[in-house]
mmCIF file of N, CA, C and O in Angstrom:
data_model
loop_
_atom_site.group_PDB
_atom_site.id
_atom_site.type_symbol
_atom_site.label_atom_id
_atom_site.label_comp_id
_atom_site.label_asym_id
_atom_site.label_seq_id
_atom_site.Cartn_x
_atom_site.Cartn_y
_atom_site.Cartn_z
ATOM 1 N N UNK A 30 11.175 27.634 2.524
ATOM 2 C CA UNK A 30 12.286 26.821 2.073
ATOM 3 C C UNK A 30 13.011 26.247 3.270
ATOM 4 O O UNK A 30 13.263 26.938 4.245
ATOM 5 N N UNK A 31 13.341 24.979 3.234
ATOM 6 C CA UNK A 31 14.079 24.322 4.308
ATOM 7 C C UNK A 31 15.555 24.313 3.969
ATOM 8 O O UNK A 31 15.931 24.129 2.824
ATOM 9 N N UNK A 32 16.405 24.508 4.988
ATOM 10 C CA UNK A 32 17.837 24.577 4.747
ATOM 11 C C UNK A 32 18.610 23.790 5.786
ATOM 12 O O UNK A 32 18.240 23.768 6.945
ATOM 13 N N UNK A 33 19.722 23.199 5.386
ATOM 14 C CA UNK A 33 20.635 22.534 6.299
ATOM 15 C C UNK A 33 21.991 23.182 6.128
ATOM 16 O O UNK A 33 22.446 23.363 5.006
ATOM 17 N N UNK A 34 22.648 23.545 7.228
ATOM 18 C CA UNK A 34 23.968 24.174 7.140
ATOM 19 C C UNK A 34 24.962 23.416 8.003
ATOM 20 O O UNK A 34 24.599 22.837 9.003
ATOM 21 N N UNK A 35 26.231 23.481 7.633
ATOM 22 C CA UNK A 35 27.291 22.792 8.375
ATOM 23 C C UNK A 35 28.484 23.685 8.643
ATOM 24 O O UNK A 35 29.488 23.587 7.947
ATOM 25 N N UNK A 36 28.467 24.579 9.602
ATOM 26 C CA UNK A 36 29.684 25.293 9.968
ATOM 27 C C UNK A 36 30.438 24.588 11.101
ATOM 28 O O UNK A 36 29.870 23.777 11.795
ATOM 29 N N UNK A 37 31.702 24.943 11.292
ATOM 30 C CA UNK A 37 32.460 24.491 12.468
ATOM 31 C C UNK A 37 31.747 25.084 13.666
ATOM 32 O O UNK A 37 31.453 26.252 13.700
ATOM 33 N N UNK A 38 31.492 24.265 14.639
ATOM 34 C CA UNK A 38 30.680 24.759 15.731
ATOM 35 C C UNK A 38 31.427 24.875 17.038
ATOM 36 O O UNK A 38 31.594 25.937 17.581
ATOM 37 N N UNK A 39 31.839 23.772 17.591
ATOM 38 C CA UNK A 39 32.266 23.780 18.979
ATOM 39 C C UNK A 39 33.661 24.336 19.188
ATOM 40 O O UNK A 39 33.950 24.838 20.268
ATOM 41 N N UNK A 40 34.538 24.257 18.203
ATOM 42 C CA UNK A 40 35.902 24.718 18.419
ATOM 43 C C UNK A 40 36.171 26.086 17.812
ATOM 44 O O UNK A 40 37.268 26.588 17.891
ATOM 45 N N UNK A 41 35.164 26.679 17.213
ATOM 46 C CA UNK A 41 35.358 27.948 16.536
ATOM 47 C C UNK A 41 34.290 28.938 16.965
ATOM 48 O O UNK A 41 33.114 28.653 16.879
ATOM 49 N N UNK A 42 34.715 30.107 17.413
ATOM 50 C CA UNK A 42 33.745 31.146 17.758
ATOM 51 C C UNK A 42 32.954 31.564 16.532
ATOM 52 O O UNK A 42 31.765 31.863 16.615
ATOM 53 N N UNK A 43 33.595 31.547 15.372
ATOM 54 C CA UNK A 43 32.889 31.891 14.137
ATOM 55 C C UNK A 43 31.793 30.889 13.847
ATOM 56 O O UNK A 43 30.678 31.268 13.482
ATOM 57 N N UNK A 44 32.086 29.597 13.993
ATOM 58 C CA UNK A 44 31.085 28.557 13.750
ATOM 59 C C UNK A 44 29.925 28.659 14.713
ATOM 60 O O UNK A 44 28.756 28.561 14.327
ATOM 61 N N UNK A 45 30.228 28.862 15.967
ATOM 62 C CA UNK A 45 29.175 29.030 16.971
ATOM 63 C C UNK A 45 28.339 30.259 16.652
ATOM 64 O O UNK A 45 27.105 30.219 16.713
ATOM 65 N N UNK A 46 28.992 31.352 16.287
ATOM 66 C CA UNK A 46 28.271 32.582 15.938
ATOM 67 C C UNK A 46 27.351 32.363 14.754
ATOM 68 O O UNK A 46 26.225 32.862 14.728
ATOM 69 N N UNK A 47 27.820 31.617 13.749
ATOM 70 C CA UNK A 47 26.989 31.320 12.585
ATOM 71 C C UNK A 47 25.764 30.515 13.006
ATOM 72 O O UNK A 47 24.639 30.824 12.607
ATOM 73 N N UNK A 48 25.963 29.486 13.808
ATOM 74 C CA UNK A 48 24.847 28.646 14.249
ATOM 75 C C UNK A 48 23.817 29.460 15.024
ATOM 76 O O UNK A 48 22.608 29.331 14.808
ATOM 77 N N UNK A 49 24.293 30.313 15.926
ATOM 78 C CA UNK A 49 23.367 31.138 16.718
ATOM 79 C C UNK A 49 22.668 32.170 15.847
ATOM 80 O O UNK A 49 21.478 32.455 16.035
ATOM 81 N N UNK A 50 23.374 32.720 14.877
ATOM 82 C CA UNK A 50 22.747 33.681 13.960
ATOM 83 C C UNK A 50 21.657 33.001 13.136
ATOM 84 O O UNK A 50 20.568 33.553 12.942
ATOM 85 N N UNK A 51 21.948 31.791 12.647
ATOM 86 C CA UNK A 51 20.944 31.051 11.893
ATOM 87 C C UNK A 51 19.709 30.777 12.751
ATOM 88 O O UNK A 51 18.582 30.913 12.282
ATOM 89 N N UNK A 52 19.927 30.427 14.008
ATOM 90 C CA UNK A 52 18.793 30.207 14.915
ATOM 91 C C UNK A 52 18.006 31.499 15.110
ATOM 92 O O UNK A 52 16.774 31.492 15.074
ATOM 93 N N UNK A 53 18.704 32.607 15.301
ATOM 94 C CA UNK A 53 18.028 33.898 15.444
ATOM 95 C C UNK A 53 17.253 34.273 14.186
ATOM 96 O O UNK A 53 16.263 34.995 14.253
ATOM 97 N N UNK A 54 17.712 33.797 13.044
ATOM 98 C CA UNK A 54 17.043 34.070 11.779
ATOM 99 C C UNK A 54 15.902 33.099 11.494
ATOM 100 O O UNK A 54 15.301 33.156 10.431
ATOM 101 N N UNK A 55 15.617 32.193 12.438
ATOM 102 C CA UNK A 55 14.484 31.285 12.280
ATOM 103 C C UNK A 55 14.831 29.871 11.869
ATOM 104 O O UNK A 55 13.950 29.088 11.528
ATOM 105 N N UNK A 56 16.098 29.512 11.909
ATOM 106 C CA UNK A 56 16.508 28.174 11.545
ATOM 107 C C UNK A 56 16.446 27.241 12.749
ATOM 108 O O UNK A 56 16.777 27.633 13.857
ATOM 109 N N UNK A 57 16.055 25.986 12.502
ATOM 110 C CA UNK A 57 16.257 24.912 13.466
ATOM 111 C C UNK A 57 17.619 24.319 13.129
ATOM 112 O O UNK A 57 17.977 24.209 11.956
ATOM 113 N N UNK A 58 18.392 23.945 14.145
ATOM 114 C CA UNK A 58 19.800 23.618 13.912
ATOM 115 C C UNK A 58 20.152 22.223 14.418
ATOM 116 O O UNK A 58 19.956 21.917 15.588
ATOM 117 N N UNK A 59 20.691 21.415 13.525
ATOM 118 C CA UNK A 59 21.257 20.121 13.893
ATOM 119 C C UNK A 59 22.764 20.292 13.909
ATOM 120 O O UNK A 59 23.376 20.556 12.874
ATOM 121 N N UNK A 60 23.346 20.181 15.069
ATOM 122 C CA UNK A 60 24.788 20.350 15.211
ATOM 123 C C UNK A 60 25.463 19.002 15.026
ATOM 124 O O UNK A 60 25.111 18.034 15.664
ATOM 125 N N UNK A 61 26.439 18.977 14.145
ATOM 126 C CA UNK A 61 27.207 17.763 13.884
ATOM 127 C C UNK A 61 28.661 18.014 14.221
ATOM 128 O O UNK A 61 29.227 19.028 13.815
ATOM 129 N N UNK A 62 29.228 17.107 14.974
ATOM 130 C CA UNK A 62 30.657 17.150 15.276
ATOM 131 C C UNK A 62 31.102 15.746 15.614
ATOM 132 O O UNK A 62 30.290 14.817 15.657
ATOM 133 N N UNK A 63 32.390 15.580 15.846
ATOM 134 C CA UNK A 63 32.931 14.289 16.252
ATOM 135 C C UNK A 63 32.681 14.089 17.739
ATOM 136 O O UNK A 63 32.417 15.044 18.481
ATOM 137 N N UNK A 64 32.770 12.850 18.188
ATOM 138 C CA UNK A 64 32.426 12.526 19.578
ATOM 139 C C UNK A 64 33.289 13.272 20.595
ATOM 140 O O UNK A 64 32.815 13.606 21.679
ATOM 141 N N UNK A 65 34.532 13.575 20.259
ATOM 142 C CA UNK A 65 35.406 14.300 21.188
ATOM 143 C C UNK A 65 34.865 15.700 21.496
ATOM 144 O O UNK A 65 35.205 16.278 22.523
ATOM 145 N N UNK A 66 34.020 16.231 20.616
ATOM 146 C CA UNK A 66 33.477 17.586 20.798
ATOM 147 C C UNK A 66 32.003 17.586 21.164
ATOM 148 O O UNK A 66 31.326 18.607 21.051
ATOM 149 N N UNK A 67 31.506 16.443 21.607
ATOM 150 C CA UNK A 67 30.072 16.305 21.891
ATOM 151 C C UNK A 67 29.578 17.307 22.937
ATOM 152 O O UNK A 67 28.523 17.911 22.773
ATOM 153 N N UNK A 68 30.318 17.503 24.012
ATOM 154 C CA UNK A 68 29.877 18.409 25.069
ATOM 155 C C UNK A 68 29.702 19.832 24.531
ATOM 156 O O UNK A 68 28.706 20.487 24.811
ATOM 157 N N UNK A 69 30.658 20.303 23.759
ATOM 158 C CA UNK A 69 30.550 21.636 23.182
ATOM 159 C C UNK A 69 29.362 21.754 22.245
ATOM 160 O O UNK A 69 28.646 22.761 22.244
ATOM 161 N N UNK A 70 29.132 20.717 21.442
ATOM 162 C CA UNK A 70 27.985 20.711 20.533
ATOM 163 C C UNK A 70 26.678 20.761 21.313
ATOM 164 O O UNK A 70 25.755 21.494 20.956
ATOM 165 N N UNK A 71 26.613 20.002 22.410
ATOM 166 C CA UNK A 71 25.406 20.005 23.238
ATOM 167 C C UNK A 71 25.175 21.366 23.891
ATOM 168 O O UNK A 71 24.025 21.806 24.031
ATOM 169 N N UNK A 72 26.241 22.035 24.284
ATOM 170 C CA UNK A 72 26.101 23.366 24.888
ATOM 171 C C UNK A 72 25.524 24.369 23.875
ATOM 172 O O UNK A 72 24.644 25.161 24.212
ATOM 173 N N UNK A 73 26.007 24.312 22.642
ATOM 174 C CA UNK A 73 25.486 25.219 21.622
ATOM 175 C C UNK A 73 24.039 24.866 21.284
ATOM 176 O O UNK A 73 23.195 25.747 21.119
ATOM 177 N N UNK A 74 23.731 23.571 21.206
ATOM 178 C CA UNK A 74 22.346 23.145 20.945
ATOM 179 C C UNK A 74 21.422 23.685 22.027
ATOM 180 O O UNK A 74 20.310 24.146 21.738
ATOM 181 N N UNK A 75 21.882 23.653 23.266
ATOM 182 C CA UNK A 75 21.084 24.190 24.370
ATOM 183 C C UNK A 75 20.850 25.696 24.185
ATOM 184 O O UNK A 75 19.735 26.190 24.397
ATOM 185 N N UNK A 76 21.882 26.415 23.809
ATOM 186 C CA UNK A 76 21.729 27.860 23.562
ATOM 187 C C UNK A 76 20.696 28.118 22.467
ATOM 188 O O UNK A 76 19.906 29.060 22.561
ATOM 189 N N UNK A 77 20.709 27.284 21.448
ATOM 190 C CA UNK A 77 19.764 27.449 20.346
ATOM 191 C C UNK A 77 18.331 27.216 20.827
ATOM 192 O O UNK A 77 17.429 27.973 20.480
ATOM 193 N N UNK A 78 18.128 26.199 21.659
ATOM 194 C CA UNK A 78 16.771 25.963 22.168
ATOM 195 C C UNK A 78 16.316 27.102 23.071
ATOM 196 O O UNK A 78 15.126 27.404 23.127
ATOM 197 N N UNK A 79 17.254 27.746 23.741
ATOM 198 C CA UNK A 79 16.905 28.904 24.569
ATOM 199 C C UNK A 79 16.437 30.077 23.709
ATOM 200 O O UNK A 79 15.756 30.977 24.197
ATOM 201 N N UNK A 80 16.780 30.064 22.436
ATOM 202 C CA UNK A 80 16.333 31.098 21.497
ATOM 203 C C UNK A 80 14.961 30.764 20.906
ATOM 204 O O UNK A 80 14.437 31.509 20.087
ATOM 205 N N UNK A 81 14.416 29.621 21.318
ATOM 206 C CA UNK A 81 13.091 29.232 20.838
ATOM 207 C C UNK A 81 13.099 28.401 19.569
ATOM 208 O O UNK A 81 12.063 28.187 18.947
ATOM 209 N N UNK A 82 14.255 27.903 19.166
ATOM 210 C CA UNK A 82 14.364 27.069 17.973
ATOM 211 C C UNK A 82 14.613 25.622 18.380
ATOM 212 O O UNK A 82 15.096 25.351 19.478
ATOM 213 N N UNK A 83 14.315 24.692 17.483
ATOM 214 C CA UNK A 83 14.637 23.287 17.713
ATOM 215 C C UNK A 83 16.118 23.073 17.433
ATOM 216 O O UNK A 83 16.689 23.723 16.556
ATOM 217 N N UNK A 84 16.718 22.138 18.162
ATOM 218 C CA UNK A 84 18.113 21.800 17.918
ATOM 219 C C UNK A 84 18.366 20.364 18.345
ATOM 220 O O UNK A 84 17.758 19.872 19.300
ATOM 221 N N UNK A 85 19.255 19.710 17.639
ATOM 222 C CA UNK A 85 19.674 18.360 17.980
ATOM 223 C C UNK A 85 21.165 18.235 17.689
ATOM 224 O O UNK A 85 21.714 19.021 16.919
ATOM 225 N N UNK A 86 21.805 17.272 18.334
ATOM 226 C CA UNK A 86 23.230 17.001 18.100
ATOM 227 C C UNK A 86 23.345 15.642 17.417
ATOM 228 O O UNK A 86 22.792 14.651 17.900
ATOM 229 N N UNK A 87 24.052 15.599 16.303
ATOM 230 C CA UNK A 87 24.303 14.361 15.574
ATOM 231 C C UNK A 87 25.809 14.151 15.496
ATOM 232 O O UNK A 87 26.517 14.926 14.867
ATOM 233 N N UNK A 88 26.279 13.130 16.172
ATOM 234 C CA UNK A 88 27.712 12.844 16.196
ATOM 235 C C UNK A 88 28.086 12.014 14.967
ATOM 236 O O UNK A 88 27.427 11.030 14.651
ATOM 237 N N UNK A 89 29.133 12.458 14.272
ATOM 238 C CA UNK A 89 29.603 11.725 13.105
ATOM 239 C C UNK A 89 30.784 12.424 12.471
ATOM 240 O O UNK A 89 30.954 13.627 12.612
ATOM 241 N N UNK A 90 31.574 11.657 11.768
ATOM 242 C CA UNK A 90 32.774 12.155 11.097
ATOM 243 C C UNK A 90 32.446 12.389 9.624
ATOM 244 O O UNK A 90 32.083 11.453 8.907
ATOM 245 N N UNK A 91 32.566 13.625 9.154
ATOM 246 C CA UNK A 91 32.203 13.945 7.770
ATOM 247 C C UNK A 91 33.141 13.324 6.742
ATOM 248 O O UNK A 91 32.854 13.370 5.554
ATOM 249 N N UNK A 92 34.229 12.717 7.166
ATOM 250 C CA UNK A 92 35.111 12.035 6.221
ATOM 251 C C UNK A 92 34.664 10.596 5.981
ATOM 252 O O UNK A 92 35.254 9.892 5.168
ATOM 253 N N UNK A 93 33.607 10.161 6.673
ATOM 254 C CA UNK A 93 33.079 8.802 6.526
ATOM 255 C C UNK A 93 31.653 8.910 5.978
ATOM 256 O O UNK A 93 30.749 9.373 6.676
ATOM 257 N N UNK A 94 31.457 8.500 4.721
ATOM 258 C CA UNK A 94 30.177 8.689 4.047
ATOM 259 C C UNK A 94 29.004 8.100 4.822
ATOM 260 O O UNK A 94 27.942 8.728 4.918
ATOM 261 N N UNK A 95 29.149 6.926 5.401
ATOM 262 C CA UNK A 95 28.035 6.319 6.135
ATOM 263 C C UNK A 95 27.658 7.157 7.359
ATOM 264 O O UNK A 95 26.480 7.229 7.725
ATOM 265 N N UNK A 96 28.625 7.825 7.972
ATOM 266 C CA UNK A 96 28.329 8.683 9.114
ATOM 267 C C UNK A 96 27.641 9.971 8.661
ATOM 268 O O UNK A 96 26.750 10.479 9.344
ATOM 269 N N UNK A 97 28.032 10.494 7.499
ATOM 270 C CA UNK A 97 27.364 11.677 6.944
ATOM 271 C C UNK A 97 25.903 11.337 6.668
ATOM 272 O O UNK A 97 24.993 12.100 7.021
ATOM 273 N N UNK A 98 25.647 10.189 6.066
ATOM 274 C CA UNK A 98 24.274 9.765 5.788
ATOM 275 C C UNK A 98 23.468 9.647 7.073
ATOM 276 O O UNK A 98 22.301 10.044 7.129
ATOM 277 N N UNK A 99 24.092 9.131 8.118
ATOM 278 C CA UNK A 99 23.424 8.988 9.412
ATOM 279 C C UNK A 99 23.093 10.358 10.019
ATOM 280 O O UNK A 99 22.002 10.561 10.566
ATOM 281 N N UNK A 100 24.023 11.295 9.921
ATOM 282 C CA UNK A 100 23.807 12.646 10.440
ATOM 283 C C UNK A 100 22.640 13.310 9.706
ATOM 284 O O UNK A 100 21.746 13.901 10.322
ATOM 285 N N UNK A 101 22.639 13.202 8.387
ATOM 286 C CA UNK A 101 21.560 13.803 7.594
ATOM 287 C C UNK A 101 20.226 13.159 7.957
ATOM 288 O O UNK A 101 19.221 13.842 8.148
ATOM 289 N N UNK A 102 20.208 11.833 8.085
ATOM 290 C CA UNK A 102 18.966 11.139 8.435
ATOM 291 C C UNK A 102 18.468 11.563 9.811
ATOM 292 O O UNK A 102 17.265 11.789 10.009
ATOM 293 N N UNK A 103 19.372 11.711 10.776
ATOM 294 C CA UNK A 103 18.963 12.167 12.109
ATOM 295 C C UNK A 103 18.372 13.568 12.039
ATOM 296 O O UNK A 103 17.363 13.861 12.668
ATOM 297 N N UNK A 104 18.997 14.444 11.258
ATOM 298 C CA UNK A 104 18.490 15.804 11.105
ATOM 299 C C UNK A 104 17.079 15.784 10.529
ATOM 300 O O UNK A 104 16.179 16.461 11.029
ATOM 301 N N UNK A 105 16.872 14.999 9.481
ATOM 302 C CA UNK A 105 15.555 14.902 8.850
ATOM 303 C C UNK A 105 14.537 14.318 9.825
ATOM 304 O O UNK A 105 13.416 14.825 9.945
ATOM 305 N N UNK A 106 14.917 13.265 10.540
ATOM 306 C CA UNK A 106 13.998 12.626 11.486
ATOM 307 C C UNK A 106 13.577 13.567 12.604
ATOM 308 O O UNK A 106 12.422 13.559 13.030
ATOM 309 N N UNK A 107 14.503 14.367 13.095
ATOM 310 C CA UNK A 107 14.218 15.206 14.261
ATOM 311 C C UNK A 107 13.755 16.616 13.922
ATOM 312 O O UNK A 107 13.043 17.234 14.703
ATOM 313 N N UNK A 108 14.166 17.134 12.747
ATOM 314 C CA UNK A 108 13.851 18.527 12.413
ATOM 315 C C UNK A 108 13.056 18.691 11.125
ATOM 316 O O UNK A 108 12.653 19.795 10.807
ATOM 317 N N UNK A 109 12.849 17.622 10.381
ATOM 318 C CA UNK A 109 12.081 17.702 9.145
ATOM 319 C C UNK A 109 12.962 17.819 7.915
ATOM 320 O O UNK A 109 14.184 17.769 7.997
ATOM 321 N N UNK A 110 12.324 17.996 6.740
ATOM 322 C CA UNK A 110 13.054 18.025 5.469
ATOM 323 C C UNK A 110 14.098 19.138 5.399
ATOM 324 O O UNK A 110 13.956 20.174 6.040
ATOM 325 N N UNK A 111 15.107 18.932 4.592
ATOM 326 C CA UNK A 111 16.142 19.937 4.390
ATOM 327 C C UNK A 111 16.440 20.047 2.910
ATOM 328 O O UNK A 111 16.128 19.162 2.132
ATOM 329 N N UNK A 112 17.016 21.180 2.511
ATOM 330 C CA UNK A 112 17.254 21.383 1.084
ATOM 331 C C UNK A 112 18.646 21.898 0.739
ATOM 332 O O UNK A 112 19.053 21.805 -0.407
ATOM 333 N N UNK A 113 19.386 22.457 1.686
ATOM 334 C CA UNK A 113 20.680 23.065 1.388
ATOM 335 C C UNK A 113 21.686 22.685 2.459
ATOM 336 O O UNK A 113 21.343 22.607 3.627
ATOM 337 N N UNK A 114 22.940 22.501 2.051
ATOM 338 C CA UNK A 114 23.997 22.180 3.007
ATOM 339 C C UNK A 114 25.072 23.247 2.919
ATOM 340 O O UNK A 114 25.484 23.634 1.831
ATOM 341 N N UNK A 115 25.522 23.712 4.057
ATOM 342 C CA UNK A 115 26.534 24.758 4.160
ATOM 343 C C UNK A 115 27.721 24.200 4.924
ATOM 344 O O UNK A 115 27.541 23.573 5.966
ATOM 345 N N UNK A 116 28.927 24.408 4.438
ATOM 346 C CA UNK A 116 30.130 23.931 5.124
ATOM 347 C C UNK A 116 31.027 25.113 5.470
ATOM 348 O O UNK A 116 31.197 26.032 4.680
ATOM 349 N N UNK A 117 31.594 25.059 6.654
ATOM 350 C CA UNK A 117 32.499 26.100 7.133
ATOM 351 C C UNK A 117 33.734 25.428 7.691
ATOM 352 O O UNK A 117 33.633 24.525 8.508
ATOM 353 N N UNK A 118 34.916 25.863 7.253
ATOM 354 C CA UNK A 118 36.165 25.338 7.798
ATOM 355 C C UNK A 118 36.882 26.457 8.534
ATOM 356 O O UNK A 118 37.055 27.549 7.993
ATOM 357 N N UNK A 119 37.321 26.193 9.753
ATOM 358 C CA UNK A 119 38.071 27.209 10.493
ATOM 359 C C UNK A 119 39.450 27.410 9.881
ATOM 360 O O UNK A 119 39.848 26.684 8.970
ATOM 361 N N UNK A 120 40.187 28.353 10.397
ATOM 362 C CA UNK A 120 41.508 28.680 9.853
ATOM 363 C C UNK A 120 42.471 27.503 9.815
ATOM 364 O O UNK A 120 43.321 27.436 8.951
ATOM 365 N N UNK A 121 42.343 26.579 10.751
ATOM 366 C CA UNK A 121 43.268 25.443 10.768
ATOM 367 C C UNK A 121 42.839 24.344 9.797
ATOM 368 O O UNK A 121 43.499 23.327 9.681
ATOM 369 N N UNK A 122 41.736 24.527 9.080
ATOM 370 C CA UNK A 122 41.238 23.621 8.061
ATOM 371 C C UNK A 122 40.918 22.228 8.569
ATOM 372 O O UNK A 122 40.874 21.290 7.806
ATOM 373 N N UNK A 123 40.674 22.088 9.867
ATOM 374 C CA UNK A 123 40.184 20.831 10.407
ATOM 375 C C UNK A 123 38.668 20.902 10.360
ATOM 376 O O UNK A 123 38.074 21.718 11.049
ATOM 377 N N UNK A 124 38.023 20.065 9.549
ATOM 378 C CA UNK A 124 36.573 20.190 9.436
ATOM 379 C C UNK A 124 35.882 19.857 10.746
ATOM 380 O O UNK A 124 36.166 18.856 11.373
ATOM 381 N N UNK A 125 35.020 20.722 11.163
ATOM 382 C CA UNK A 125 34.129 20.499 12.282
ATOM 383 C C UNK A 125 32.737 20.726 11.722
ATOM 384 O O UNK A 125 32.561 21.371 10.706
ATOM 385 N N UNK A 126 31.745 20.244 12.368
ATOM 386 C CA UNK A 126 30.453 20.228 11.728
ATOM 387 C C UNK A 126 29.316 20.797 12.555
ATOM 388 O O UNK A 126 29.240 20.600 13.741
ATOM 389 N N UNK A 127 28.425 21.462 11.882
ATOM 390 C CA UNK A 127 27.128 21.874 12.414
ATOM 391 C C UNK A 127 26.165 21.681 11.288
ATOM 392 O O UNK A 127 26.416 22.176 10.216
ATOM 393 N N UNK A 128 25.107 21.037 11.531
ATOM 394 C CA UNK A 128 24.115 20.926 10.472
ATOM 395 C C UNK A 128 22.881 21.679 10.929
ATOM 396 O O UNK A 128 22.432 21.540 12.037
ATOM 397 N N UNK A 129 22.371 22.473 10.045
ATOM 398 C CA UNK A 129 21.300 23.380 10.396
ATOM 399 C C UNK A 129 20.121 23.211 9.486
ATOM 400 O O UNK A 129 20.297 22.940 8.329
ATOM 401 N N UNK A 130 18.955 23.448 9.996
ATOM 402 C CA UNK A 130 17.838 23.402 9.096
ATOM 403 C C UNK A 130 16.824 24.445 9.440
ATOM 404 O O UNK A 130 16.688 24.838 10.563
ATOM 405 N N UNK A 131 16.165 24.905 8.419
ATOM 406 C CA UNK A 131 15.203 25.997 8.519
ATOM 407 C C UNK A 131 13.812 25.481 8.255
ATOM 408 O O UNK A 131 13.592 24.774 7.294
ATOM 409 N N UNK A 132 12.893 25.801 9.116
ATOM 410 C CA UNK A 132 11.496 25.433 8.936
ATOM 411 C C UNK A 132 10.807 26.514 8.153
ATOM 412 O O UNK A 132 10.969 27.693 8.429
ATOM 413 N N UNK A 133 10.002 26.121 7.192
ATOM 414 C CA UNK A 133 9.204 27.067 6.428
ATOM 415 C C UNK A 133 8.210 27.733 7.367
ATOM 416 O O UNK A 133 7.532 27.071 8.133
ATOM 417 N N UNK A 134 8.141 29.037 7.330
ATOM 418 C CA UNK A 134 7.269 29.783 8.246
ATOM 419 C C UNK A 134 5.831 29.876 7.725
ATOM 420 O O UNK A 134 4.992 30.466 8.344
ATOM 421 N N UNK A 135 5.550 29.264 6.560
ATOM 422 C CA UNK A 135 4.188 29.270 6.004
ATOM 423 C C UNK A 135 3.279 28.328 6.738
ATOM 424 O O UNK A 135 3.567 27.331 7.192
#
């Protein structure tokens, strides 16, 4: 089963922990955040690749539908099909994004 997840990544230790846990569990991870957080997203993507998983960064604002569509398309293009989306909001309720996907091990 392929999966896509979206936790807060770069500004939240919880979001980063979720992304790294998903990678450790065999997920390929597309990290999505706004451009102001690009460096942090790239750092986490690098950590994920060091775990032996694929990772990409897709910059976009989840409050803009066309940007969400672009992020999803980039994830599919770079990591393959996806089937589930997960959202995580930090305590301050400012949405930050990580999109994750899992490759079928069959």
